[in-house]
């Protein structure tokens, strides 16, 4: 660890550019994880096949929010993101409270994602290679690997997250395009799936002749918004980015709008590929695995190799998402640590190597 003098020097300036900041922020949202887990909840228990419209609605709302967020990022550069913004506007007490809440949330998110990574890694190894590994061993291994990748150089973490993110996006995009050309059993169902008002329609019990229970649109809309979790971490990399007054606002707007367009398109294509009845039945658990909403049509449209790749990327994506939250949480701890009145704790938490 460094001395107090070192800690005052702060994080390494100019270490990352627009692309790296964008990759790390979008990796927080983890597109393949968001689509695999959040989308089935919306379809099976929320707004039914209107779930893609929920993503469209969330895109509009979050884009409006991002305009104000980006305006603040142009004027306040800090690893504490919301902590810095709120401290400037409402005072340090409220800022510290918001920063502490964000830090705890990111740490909890990381823990849940490590658990998810370990479970899916164990399941994938068993189903694809016949290897049985206890999930706890994989969880510990994942935590150690995150420590190694994030401790030594942020550019290493950015590279790993970038490769993972590109793989996720390419696979999901290829699937979406294949469905766009091939179509689905019930057509494209535009008015039922992506028309704005479809987002607010509750899933009816027995919809489309299925045996599903009734759902509520509020749940579907909530999980649509949840799919953007972590995009605001663009601001947490302000102190390390090149030209943060321009990089952070641009990365934020690109992340919000880019994710929104992508989520809306691929979620719509997933519903189209499965058809209305199958979509709600599979999402509500008729096959025992709601992720079949994606796995089955991916295999049907792109082949077995793509389906296996999807499973692997789901594991890697969960890991990458956990690492991205680790990065965000550590920068909040660093930013908050600089404000503590106790010199020993302050020097420990706010030091850099």
Tab-separated table of C-alpha atoms in Angstrom:
chain	number	residue	atom	x	y	z
A	1	UNK	CA	0.000	0.000	0.000
A	2	UNK	CA	1.114	3.547	-0.566
A	3	UNK	CA	1.810	6.360	1.808
A	4	UNK	CA	-0.596	9.197	2.548
A	5	UNK	CA	1.269	11.257	-0.011
A	6	UNK	CA	0.541	8.624	-2.617
A	7	UNK	CA	-3.126	8.511	-1.679
A	8	UNK	CA	-3.432	12.224	-2.310
A	9	UNK	CA	-2.221	11.722	-5.853
A	10	UNK	CA	-5.459	9.912	-6.652
A	11	UNK	CA	-6.188	7.451	-9.412
A	12	UNK	CA	-4.092	7.277	-12.567
A	13	UNK	CA	-5.402	9.945	-14.890
A	14	UNK	CA	-5.893	9.234	-18.575
A	15	UNK	CA	-5.698	5.463	-18.133
A	16	UNK	CA	-8.852	4.686	-20.130
A	17	UNK	CA	-10.756	6.214	-23.010
A	18	UNK	CA	-14.360	6.290	-24.191
A	19	UNK	CA	-14.417	2.676	-25.375
A	20	UNK	CA	-13.091	1.252	-22.096
A	21	UNK	CA	-15.474	3.342	-19.957
A	22	UNK	CA	-18.374	2.290	-22.165
A	23	UNK	CA	-17.447	-1.388	-22.028
A	24	UNK	CA	-17.183	-1.402	-18.240
A	25	UNK	CA	-20.469	0.425	-17.767
A	26	UNK	CA	-22.378	-1.786	-20.214
A	27	UNK	CA	-20.751	-4.871	-18.662
A	28	UNK	CA	-22.467	-3.843	-15.426
A	29	UNK	CA	-25.772	-4.220	-17.221
A	30	UNK	CA	-24.546	-7.545	-18.737
A	31	UNK	CA	-26.843	-7.779	-21.795
A	32	UNK	CA	-26.933	-11.573	-22.003
A	33	UNK	CA	-27.643	-11.850	-18.274
A	34	UNK	CA	-30.341	-9.179	-18.403
A	35	UNK	CA	-32.044	-10.824	-21.363
A	36	UNK	CA	-31.740	-14.360	-19.971
A	37	UNK	CA	-33.077	-13.627	-16.498
A	38	UNK	CA	-35.060	-10.377	-16.537
A	39	UNK	CA	-36.873	-10.936	-19.815
A	40	UNK	CA	-38.523	-14.269	-18.780
A	41	UNK	CA	-39.793	-12.680	-15.559
A	42	UNK	CA	-41.491	-9.929	-17.527
A	43	UNK	CA	-43.011	-12.321	-20.068
A	44	UNK	CA	-44.080	-15.023	-17.614
A	45	UNK	CA	-45.193	-12.942	-14.654
A	46	UNK	CA	-45.489	-9.343	-15.765
A	47	UNK	CA	-46.698	-7.786	-19.005
A	48	UNK	CA	-46.542	-10.972	-21.090
A	49	UNK	CA	-45.482	-10.570	-24.696
A	50	UNK	CA	-45.628	-6.803	-24.105
A	51	UNK	CA	-42.278	-7.081	-22.281
A	52	UNK	CA	-40.334	-5.637	-25.258
A	53	UNK	CA	-42.533	-2.541	-25.053
A	54	UNK	CA	-41.475	-2.311	-21.406
A	55	UNK	CA	-37.868	-2.062	-22.547
A	56	UNK	CA	-38.856	0.647	-25.028
A	57	UNK	CA	-40.608	2.614	-22.273
A	58	UNK	CA	-37.590	2.245	-19.976
A	59	UNK	CA	-35.326	3.492	-22.775
A	60	UNK	CA	-37.325	6.701	-23.105
A	61	UNK	CA	-37.439	7.391	-19.351
A	62	UNK	CA	-33.774	6.590	-18.714
A	63	UNK	CA	-32.669	8.659	-21.710
A	64	UNK	CA	-34.360	11.688	-20.179
A	65	UNK	CA	-32.651	10.961	-16.853
A	66	UNK	CA	-29.306	10.459	-18.598
A	67	UNK	CA	-29.471	13.956	-20.090
A	68	UNK	CA	-29.391	15.479	-16.603
A	69	UNK	CA	-26.870	12.929	-15.370
A	70	UNK	CA	-24.550	13.742	-18.276
A	71	UNK	CA	-24.894	17.466	-17.606
A	72	UNK	CA	-23.714	16.896	-14.022
A	73	UNK	CA	-20.842	14.686	-15.231
A	74	UNK	CA	-19.540	17.571	-17.345
A	75	UNK	CA	-19.113	19.684	-14.217
A	76	UNK	CA	-18.249	17.187	-11.464
A	77	UNK	CA	-15.501	14.588	-11.946
A	78	UNK	CA	-15.162	12.057	-9.127
A	79	UNK	CA	-14.776	8.334	-8.551
A	80	UNK	CA	-17.781	8.645	-6.230
A	81	UNK	CA	-20.295	9.358	-9.044
A	82	UNK	CA	-23.633	9.859	-7.247
A	83	UNK	CA	-21.779	10.728	-4.042
A	84	UNK	CA	-20.029	13.597	-5.792
A	85	UNK	CA	-23.117	14.831	-7.610
A	86	UNK	CA	-25.368	14.791	-4.550
A	87	UNK	CA	-22.672	16.379	-2.356
A	88	UNK	CA	-22.451	19.269	-4.793
A	89	UNK	CA	-26.215	19.746	-4.875
A	90	UNK	CA	-27.505	18.844	-1.410
A	91	UNK	CA	-24.404	18.862	0.790
A	92	UNK	CA	-21.823	16.377	1.987
A	93	UNK	CA	-24.051	14.626	4.552
A	94	UNK	CA	-26.610	13.646	1.928
A	95	UNK	CA	-23.807	12.857	-0.489
A	96	UNK	CA	-22.088	10.513	1.968
A	97	UNK	CA	-25.404	8.796	2.717
A	98	UNK	CA	-26.077	8.257	-0.993
A	99	UNK	CA	-22.507	7.077	-1.565
A	100	UNK	CA	-22.715	4.583	1.296
A	101	UNK	CA	-26.034	3.251	0.002
A	102	UNK	CA	-24.599	2.862	-3.508
A	103	UNK	CA	-21.468	1.146	-2.179
A	104	UNK	CA	-23.445	-1.391	-0.145
A	105	UNK	CA	-25.748	-2.034	-3.102
A	106	UNK	CA	-22.850	-2.681	-5.486
A	107	UNK	CA	-21.179	-5.011	-2.998
A	108	UNK	CA	-24.416	-6.968	-2.549
A	109	UNK	CA	-24.909	-7.126	-6.315
A	110	UNK	CA	-21.406	-8.505	-6.699
A	111	UNK	CA	-22.100	-11.202	-4.125
A	112	UNK	CA	-25.311	-12.328	-5.795
A	113	UNK	CA	-23.658	-12.369	-9.208
A	114	UNK	CA	-20.768	-14.481	-7.944
A	115	UNK	CA	-23.347	-16.943	-6.656
A	116	UNK	CA	-25.114	-16.913	-10.012
A	117	UNK	CA	-21.836	-17.329	-11.865
A	118	UNK	CA	-20.864	-20.300	-9.702
A	119	UNK	CA	-24.234	-22.000	-10.116
A	120	UNK	CA	-24.353	-21.623	-13.890
A	121	UNK	CA	-20.685	-22.533	-14.254
A	122	UNK	CA	-21.260	-25.731	-12.287
A	123	UNK	CA	-24.382	-26.522	-14.304
A	124	UNK	CA	-22.651	-25.828	-17.625
A	125	UNK	CA	-19.616	-27.945	-16.771
A	126	UNK	CA	-21.909	-30.802	-15.774
A	127	UNK	CA	-24.178	-30.636	-18.831
A	128	UNK	CA	-21.531	-29.942	-21.476
A	129	UNK	CA	-18.452	-31.759	-20.181
A	130	UNK	CA	-19.776	-34.190	-17.596
A	131	UNK	CA	-17.558	-32.591	-14.939
A	132	UNK	CA	-19.006	-32.140	-11.459
A	133	UNK	CA	-17.575	-29.193	-9.505
A	134	UNK	CA	-19.056	-27.845	-6.299
A	135	UNK	CA	-20.420	-24.349	-6.859
A	136	UNK	CA	-18.615	-23.039	-3.743
A	137	UNK	CA	-15.218	-23.900	-5.243
A	138	UNK	CA	-16.123	-22.032	-8.420
A	139	UNK	CA	-17.372	-19.060	-6.393
A	140	UNK	CA	-14.103	-18.800	-4.464
A	141	UNK	CA	-12.105	-19.184	-7.677
A	142	UNK	CA	-14.209	-16.449	-9.292
A	143	UNK	CA	-13.581	-14.054	-6.403
A	144	UNK	CA	-9.827	-14.656	-6.550
A	145	UNK	CA	-9.781	-14.077	-10.303
A	146	UNK	CA	-11.724	-10.820	-9.911
A	147	UNK	CA	-9.199	-9.652	-7.317
A	148	UNK	CA	-6.308	-10.389	-9.674
A	149	UNK	CA	-7.892	-8.751	-12.708
A	150	UNK	CA	-9.020	-5.595	-10.916
A	151	UNK	CA	-6.084	-5.003	-8.581
A	152	UNK	CA	-3.145	-4.553	-10.902
A	153	UNK	CA	-4.373	-2.385	-13.776
A	154	UNK	CA	-7.791	-1.145	-14.796
A	155	UNK	CA	-6.901	-1.646	-18.458
A	156	UNK	CA	-6.683	-5.421	-17.844
A	157	UNK	CA	-10.226	-5.495	-16.473
A	158	UNK	CA	-11.403	-3.289	-19.326
A	159	UNK	CA	-9.926	-5.662	-21.896
A	160	UNK	CA	-11.580	-8.721	-20.332
A	161	UNK	CA	-14.923	-6.971	-20.077
A	162	UNK	CA	-14.618	-5.700	-23.638
A	163	UNK	CA	-14.028	-9.140	-25.141
A	164	UNK	CA	-16.896	-10.630	-23.141
A	165	UNK	CA	-19.281	-7.842	-24.056
A	166	UNK	CA	-18.515	-8.080	-27.766
A	167	UNK	CA	-19.185	-11.829	-27.670
A	168	UNK	CA	-22.546	-11.334	-25.951
A	169	UNK	CA	-23.687	-8.604	-28.310
A	170	UNK	CA	-22.636	-10.457	-31.455
A	171	UNK	CA	-24.445	-13.641	-30.462
A	172	UNK	CA	-27.663	-11.887	-29.422
A	173	UNK	CA	-27.573	-9.669	-32.515
A	174	UNK	CA	-27.039	-12.673	-34.794
A	175	UNK	CA	-30.017	-14.372	-33.189
A	176	UNK	CA	-32.190	-11.278	-33.559
A	177	UNK	CA	-31.297	-10.820	-37.217
A	178	UNK	CA	-31.955	-14.494	-37.951
A	179	UNK	CA	-35.455	-14.200	-36.479
A	180	UNK	CA	-36.051	-10.961	-38.344
A	181	UNK	CA	-35.500	-12.794	-41.640
A	182	UNK	CA	-37.045	-16.111	-40.649
A	183	UNK	CA	-40.075	-14.840	-38.733
A	184	UNK	CA	-42.040	-16.728	-36.105
A	185	UNK	CA	-45.157	-18.912	-35.763
A	186	UNK	CA	-47.422	-15.950	-34.954
A	187	UNK	CA	-45.775	-13.300	-37.103
A	188	UNK	CA	-44.176	-10.182	-35.658
A	189	UNK	CA	-47.138	-9.164	-33.448
A	190	UNK	CA	-46.081	-5.513	-33.492
A	191	UNK	CA	-49.147	-4.110	-31.720
A	192	UNK	CA	-48.926	-6.723	-28.928
A	193	UNK	CA	-45.169	-6.618	-28.363
A	194	UNK	CA	-43.558	-3.240	-29.021
A	195	UNK	CA	-46.446	-0.759	-29.304
A	196	UNK	CA	-45.904	1.591	-26.282
A	197	UNK	CA	-49.193	0.787	-24.528
A	198	UNK	CA	-48.421	-2.936	-24.587
A	199	UNK	CA	-45.946	-2.318	-21.759
A	200	UNK	CA	-48.819	-1.481	-19.397
A	201	UNK	CA	-51.031	-4.493	-20.162
A	202	UNK	CA	-51.177	-7.136	-17.427
A	203	UNK	CA	-50.651	-10.749	-18.423
A	204	UNK	CA	-54.053	-12.418	-18.216
A	205	UNK	CA	-54.509	-15.853	-16.652
A	206	UNK	CA	-54.631	-18.497	-19.361
A	207	UNK	CA	-53.438	-16.040	-22.005
A	208	UNK	CA	-53.228	-17.433	-25.561
A	209	UNK	CA	-54.777	-20.704	-24.416
A	210	UNK	CA	-51.934	-21.435	-22.008
A	211	UNK	CA	-52.085	-22.467	-18.366
A	212	UNK	CA	-50.196	-19.458	-16.993
A	213	UNK	CA	-51.322	-17.478	-13.955
A	214	UNK	CA	-52.100	-13.781	-14.144
A	215	UNK	CA	-49.222	-11.332	-14.079
A	216	UNK	CA	-48.858	-7.632	-13.430
A	217	UNK	CA	-47.374	-5.111	-15.832
A	218	UNK	CA	-45.629	-3.297	-12.971
A	219	UNK	CA	-43.356	-6.310	-12.445
A	220	UNK	CA	-42.449	-6.461	-16.118
A	221	UNK	CA	-41.663	-2.747	-16.233
A	222	UNK	CA	-39.562	-3.016	-13.055
A	223	UNK	CA	-37.400	-5.778	-14.532
A	224	UNK	CA	-37.065	-3.800	-17.745
A	225	UNK	CA	-35.590	-0.872	-15.798
A	226	UNK	CA	-33.498	-3.311	-13.755
A	227	UNK	CA	-31.767	-4.405	-16.960
A	228	UNK	CA	-29.884	-1.078	-17.063
A	229	UNK	CA	-28.469	-1.490	-13.561
A	230	UNK	CA	-24.944	-0.120	-13.397
A	231	UNK	CA	-24.967	2.150	-16.459
A	232	UNK	CA	-24.430	5.100	-14.120
A	233	UNK	CA	-20.979	3.752	-13.233
A	234	UNK	CA	-19.612	5.670	-16.222
A	235	UNK	CA	-19.157	8.577	-13.806
A	236	UNK	CA	-17.170	6.409	-11.369
A	237	UNK	CA	-14.352	6.217	-13.939
A	238	UNK	CA	-14.169	9.984	-14.424
A	239	UNK	CA	-10.890	10.438	-12.539
A	240	UNK	CA	-9.185	7.758	-14.645
A	241	UNK	CA	-10.573	8.623	-18.066
A	242	UNK	CA	-9.126	10.774	-20.799
A	243	UNK	CA	-10.995	14.091	-21.044
A	244	UNK	CA	-13.703	13.082	-18.503
A	245	UNK	CA	-15.857	16.143	-19.245
A	246	UNK	CA	-16.544	14.649	-22.661
A	247	UNK	CA	-15.907	10.910	-22.185
A	248	UNK	CA	-18.317	10.327	-19.264
A	249	UNK	CA	-21.354	12.141	-20.753
A	250	UNK	CA	-20.867	10.477	-24.123
A	251	UNK	CA	-20.402	7.018	-22.600
A	252	UNK	CA	-23.523	7.503	-20.479
A	253	UNK	CA	-25.781	8.495	-23.374
A	254	UNK	CA	-24.389	5.790	-25.665
A	255	UNK	CA	-24.863	3.153	-22.941
A	256	UNK	CA	-28.453	4.143	-22.163
A	257	UNK	CA	-29.703	4.566	-25.717
A	258	UNK	CA	-27.598	1.754	-27.167
A	259	UNK	CA	-28.754	-0.734	-24.553
A	260	UNK	CA	-32.344	0.402	-24.974
A	261	UNK	CA	-32.446	-0.120	-28.721
A	262	UNK	CA	-30.626	-3.441	-28.379
A	263	UNK	CA	-32.827	-4.736	-25.531
A	264	UNK	CA	-36.028	-3.771	-27.312
A	265	UNK	CA	-34.981	-5.428	-30.561
A	266	UNK	CA	-33.638	-8.740	-29.240
A	267	UNK	CA	-36.432	-9.182	-26.659
A	268	UNK	CA	-38.982	-8.608	-29.428
A	269	UNK	CA	-37.232	-11.174	-31.608
A	270	UNK	CA	-37.231	-13.712	-28.755
A	271	UNK	CA	-41.011	-13.418	-28.423
A	272	UNK	CA	-41.441	-13.618	-32.192
A	273	UNK	CA	-39.236	-16.721	-32.421
A	274	UNK	CA	-41.175	-18.583	-29.735
A	275	UNK	CA	-44.666	-17.366	-30.554
A	276	UNK	CA	-47.084	-15.872	-28.028
A	277	UNK	CA	-48.249	-19.030	-26.233
A	278	UNK	CA	-44.849	-20.697	-26.011
A	279	UNK	CA	-43.232	-17.451	-24.822
A	280	UNK	CA	-45.472	-17.085	-21.771
A	281	UNK	CA	-45.482	-20.802	-20.968
A	282	UNK	CA	-41.715	-21.251	-21.114
A	283	UNK	CA	-41.104	-17.990	-19.229
A	284	UNK	CA	-43.436	-19.059	-16.446
A	285	UNK	CA	-41.490	-22.325	-16.021
A	286	UNK	CA	-43.240	-24.969	-18.131
A	287	UNK	CA	-39.887	-26.520	-19.130
A	288	UNK	CA	-38.266	-26.083	-15.733
A	289	UNK	CA	-35.801	-23.542	-17.143
A	290	UNK	CA	-37.105	-20.084	-18.155
A	291	UNK	CA	-33.828	-19.450	-20.017
A	292	UNK	CA	-35.197	-21.895	-22.624
A	293	UNK	CA	-37.001	-18.822	-23.945
A	294	UNK	CA	-33.600	-18.074	-25.481
A	295	UNK	CA	-31.771	-21.395	-25.647
A	296	UNK	CA	-34.351	-23.270	-27.726
A	297	UNK	CA	-34.794	-20.670	-30.506
A	298	UNK	CA	-31.048	-19.915	-30.563
A	299	UNK	CA	-30.379	-23.579	-31.274
A	300	UNK	CA	-33.199	-23.741	-33.821
A	301	UNK	CA	-32.018	-20.649	-35.692
A	302	UNK	CA	-28.228	-20.705	-35.284
A	303	UNK	CA	-27.392	-24.304	-34.459
A	304	UNK	CA	-25.993	-26.334	-31.561
A	305	UNK	CA	-22.665	-24.520	-31.473
A	306	UNK	CA	-24.416	-21.184	-30.972
A	307	UNK	CA	-26.571	-22.677	-28.218
A	308	UNK	CA	-23.466	-23.990	-26.441
A	309	UNK	CA	-21.786	-20.604	-26.909
A	310	UNK	CA	-24.831	-18.961	-25.368
A	311	UNK	CA	-24.478	-21.138	-22.264
A	312	UNK	CA	-20.769	-20.353	-21.959
A	313	UNK	CA	-21.296	-16.621	-22.497
A	314	UNK	CA	-24.017	-16.656	-19.860
A	315	UNK	CA	-21.468	-17.947	-17.357
A	316	UNK	CA	-18.750	-15.536	-18.489
A	317	UNK	CA	-21.234	-12.666	-18.625
A	318	UNK	CA	-22.263	-13.258	-15.007
A	319	UNK	CA	-18.599	-13.205	-14.007
A	320	UNK	CA	-17.921	-10.038	-16.024
A	321	UNK	CA	-20.918	-8.351	-14.450
A	322	UNK	CA	-19.659	-9.240	-10.965
A	323	UNK	CA	-16.223	-7.832	-11.835
A	324	UNK	CA	-17.760	-4.623	-13.161
A	325	UNK	CA	-19.681	-4.141	-9.903
A	326	UNK	CA	-16.463	-4.839	-7.984
A	327	UNK	CA	-14.767	-2.042	-9.922
A	328	UNK	CA	-17.613	0.359	-9.179
A	329	UNK	CA	-17.813	-0.538	-5.489
A	330	UNK	CA	-14.049	-0.183	-4.976
A	331	UNK	CA	-14.099	3.305	-6.490
A	332	UNK	CA	-16.948	4.356	-4.222
A	333	UNK	CA	-14.979	3.062	-1.214
A	334	UNK	CA	-11.950	4.988	-2.466
A	335	UNK	CA	-13.937	8.214	-2.905
A	336	UNK	CA	-15.727	7.957	0.431
A	337	UNK	CA	-12.504	6.981	2.194
A	338	UNK	CA	-10.954	10.323	1.297
A	339	UNK	CA	-13.578	12.097	3.384
A	340	UNK	CA	-13.232	10.096	6.614
A	341	UNK	CA	-11.933	11.992	9.685
A	342	UNK	CA	-9.801	9.093	10.955
A	343	UNK	CA	-6.349	9.357	9.380
A	344	UNK	CA	-5.464	5.667	9.656
A	345	UNK	CA	-8.660	4.445	8.016
A	346	UNK	CA	-8.619	7.306	5.490
A	347	UNK	CA	-5.078	6.558	4.353
A	348	UNK	CA	-5.877	2.873	4.094
A	349	UNK	CA	-9.055	3.200	2.036
A	350	UNK	CA	-8.015	6.093	-0.172
A	351	UNK	CA	-4.514	4.902	-1.025
A	352	UNK	CA	-3.383	3.851	-4.488
A	353	UNK	CA	-0.517	1.669	-5.657
